[in-house]
Coordinates of C-alpha atoms in Angstrom, one line a residue:
M1 CA 239.1 55.8 -46.8
S2 CA 236.3 53.4 -45.9
E3 CA 236.1 49.9 -47.3
M4 CA 233.7 49.2 -50.2
K5 CA 232.6 45.6 -50.3
I6 CA 230.5 44.3 -53.1
V7 CA 228.5 41.1 -53.8
F8 CA 227.8 40.7 -57.5
L9 CA 224.4 38.9 -57.3
D10 CA 222.7 36.6 -59.7
V11 CA 219.1 35.7 -58.8
D12 CA 218.1 32.5 -60.6
G13 CA 220.2 29.6 -59.3
V14 CA 221.1 31.7 -56.2
L15 CA 218.0 33.1 -54.5
N16 CA 215.7 30.9 -56.7
N17 CA 216.3 27.3 -57.4
E18 CA 214.7 24.2 -58.8
Q19 CA 214.2 22.4 -55.5
Y20 CA 212.4 25.3 -54.0
L21 CA 210.1 25.8 -57.0
I22 CA 209.2 22.1 -56.9
R23 CA 208.6 22.2 -53.1
V24 CA 206.2 25.2 -53.5
N25 CA 204.7 23.8 -56.7
R26 CA 205.6 26.7 -59.0
T27 CA 206.8 26.7 -62.5
S28 CA 208.2 30.2 -62.7
S29 CA 211.1 31.8 -60.8
L30 CA 209.2 35.1 -60.8
G31 CA 207.9 35.9 -57.4
S32 CA 209.1 34.8 -54.0
F33 CA 212.7 33.6 -53.3
D34 CA 213.8 30.5 -51.5
P35 CA 213.7 31.5 -47.7
D36 CA 216.8 29.3 -47.0
S37 CA 218.8 31.0 -49.7
V38 CA 217.6 34.4 -48.5
Y39 CA 218.7 33.6 -45.0
Q40 CA 222.2 32.6 -46.2
M41 CA 222.5 35.8 -48.3
C42 CA 221.4 37.8 -45.2
R43 CA 224.2 36.3 -43.3
V44 CA 226.7 37.3 -46.0
L45 CA 225.4 40.9 -46.3
M46 CA 225.1 41.4 -42.5
D47 CA 228.4 39.8 -41.6
T48 CA 230.4 41.6 -44.3
E49 CA 228.4 44.9 -44.6
A50 CA 228.6 44.4 -48.3
Q51 CA 226.6 46.3 -50.9
V52 CA 225.0 44.5 -53.8
V53 CA 225.5 45.0 -57.5
V54 CA 223.0 42.9 -59.5
S55 CA 224.6 41.0 -62.4
S56 CA 221.5 38.8 -63.0
D57 CA 219.4 39.2 -66.1
W58 CA 216.8 40.5 -63.6
R59 CA 218.6 43.8 -64.0
F60 CA 216.9 44.2 -67.4
V61 CA 213.4 44.5 -65.8
H62 CA 214.2 46.4 -62.6
T63 CA 215.5 49.7 -61.4
V64 CA 217.8 50.0 -58.4
E65 CA 214.8 51.2 -56.4
S66 CA 212.4 48.4 -57.4
F67 CA 215.1 45.8 -56.8
N68 CA 215.7 47.2 -53.3
E69 CA 212.0 47.0 -52.7
L70 CA 211.9 43.4 -53.8
M71 CA 214.9 42.5 -51.6
L72 CA 213.2 44.1 -48.6
L73 CA 209.9 42.3 -49.3
E74 CA 211.9 39.0 -49.5
G75 CA 213.5 39.7 -46.1
L76 CA 217.0 40.9 -47.2
P77 CA 218.6 43.9 -45.7
P78 CA 217.3 47.2 -46.9
N79 CA 218.9 49.5 -49.5
R80 CA 221.9 47.2 -50.2
V81 CA 221.5 47.3 -54.0
I82 CA 223.6 50.2 -55.4
G83 CA 223.6 49.3 -59.1
F84 CA 223.7 46.9 -61.9
T85 CA 226.6 45.6 -64.1
P86 CA 226.5 47.1 -67.6
R87 CA 224.5 45.4 -70.3
K88 CA 226.8 44.4 -73.1
L89 CA 225.3 42.0 -75.6
T90 CA 228.7 40.7 -76.8
S91 CA 230.3 40.3 -73.3
T92 CA 230.3 37.5 -70.7
R93 CA 228.9 38.1 -67.3
G94 CA 232.5 38.0 -66.0
Q95 CA 233.5 40.8 -68.5
E96 CA 230.5 42.9 -67.4
I97 CA 231.6 42.5 -63.7
G98 CA 235.1 43.5 -64.7
M99 CA 233.8 46.6 -66.5
W100 CA 231.9 47.6 -63.4
L101 CA 235.0 47.1 -61.2
R102 CA 237.1 49.2 -63.5
D103 CA 234.6 52.0 -63.2
H104 CA 234.6 51.7 -59.4
P105 CA 238.2 51.7 -58.2
S106 CA 237.2 52.3 -54.6
V107 CA 236.0 48.6 -54.2
T108 CA 238.3 46.9 -51.7
S109 CA 236.7 43.5 -51.6
W110 CA 234.2 41.6 -53.8
V111 CA 232.7 38.3 -54.7
A112 CA 230.5 37.1 -57.5
V113 CA 227.7 34.7 -56.6
D114 CA 226.4 32.9 -59.6
D115 CA 225.3 29.6 -61.0
L116 CA 226.8 30.2 -64.5
A117 CA 229.4 27.9 -65.9
E118 CA 233.0 28.8 -65.8
H119 CA 233.3 30.1 -69.3
H120 CA 230.5 32.7 -68.7
M121 CA 232.5 34.1 -65.7
R122 CA 235.8 34.6 -67.5
P123 CA 238.1 36.5 -67.0
L124 CA 237.3 36.7 -63.3
P125 CA 239.6 34.9 -60.9
E126 CA 238.0 31.6 -59.7
E127 CA 238.7 32.4 -56.0
R128 CA 236.3 35.4 -56.3
I129 CA 233.5 33.3 -57.7
V130 CA 231.0 31.5 -55.4
R131 CA 229.4 29.0 -57.8
T132 CA 226.0 27.8 -56.9
S133 CA 223.6 25.5 -58.9
W134 CA 220.2 26.0 -60.3
K135 CA 219.2 22.8 -58.6
E136 CA 220.0 23.8 -55.0
G137 CA 220.7 27.6 -55.0
F138 CA 222.6 29.5 -52.3
R139 CA 223.4 27.3 -49.3
Q140 CA 225.4 27.6 -46.1
V141 CA 228.6 26.3 -47.7
H142 CA 228.3 29.1 -50.3
A143 CA 227.6 31.7 -47.7
D144 CA 230.6 30.5 -45.6
R145 CA 232.8 30.8 -48.7
A146 CA 231.5 34.3 -49.5
I147 CA 232.1 35.6 -46.0

């Protein structure tokens, strides 16, 4: 049986961040991602051969195909997005990730990359969460931890 590795990916606060938007003089996170954050996420995906499940609110406005196109345009490895966590209005992001994992028992390794506060990620084990910040996004220290 082959390994199935997953990165549960948030976008805002991970691939987008406040410092980048200020640097490029933009007020919206829609559009291009921070190239430094993209580089670090590329390291994670290439070094681990992980697939991506989008847990971000961006999953509400994209299909798997359109998200894969966006990732490719931004310089991320092609066709890594395999799905989205379920949308449950009364659940935390952590609970939605847990639901996805229960439906996919073949997952052998996973990490959630997100800037949400701890209570939004419950009941996930803290050692599986790589917590970023809206201010700085995904940096080398986060990539090293995810790998």
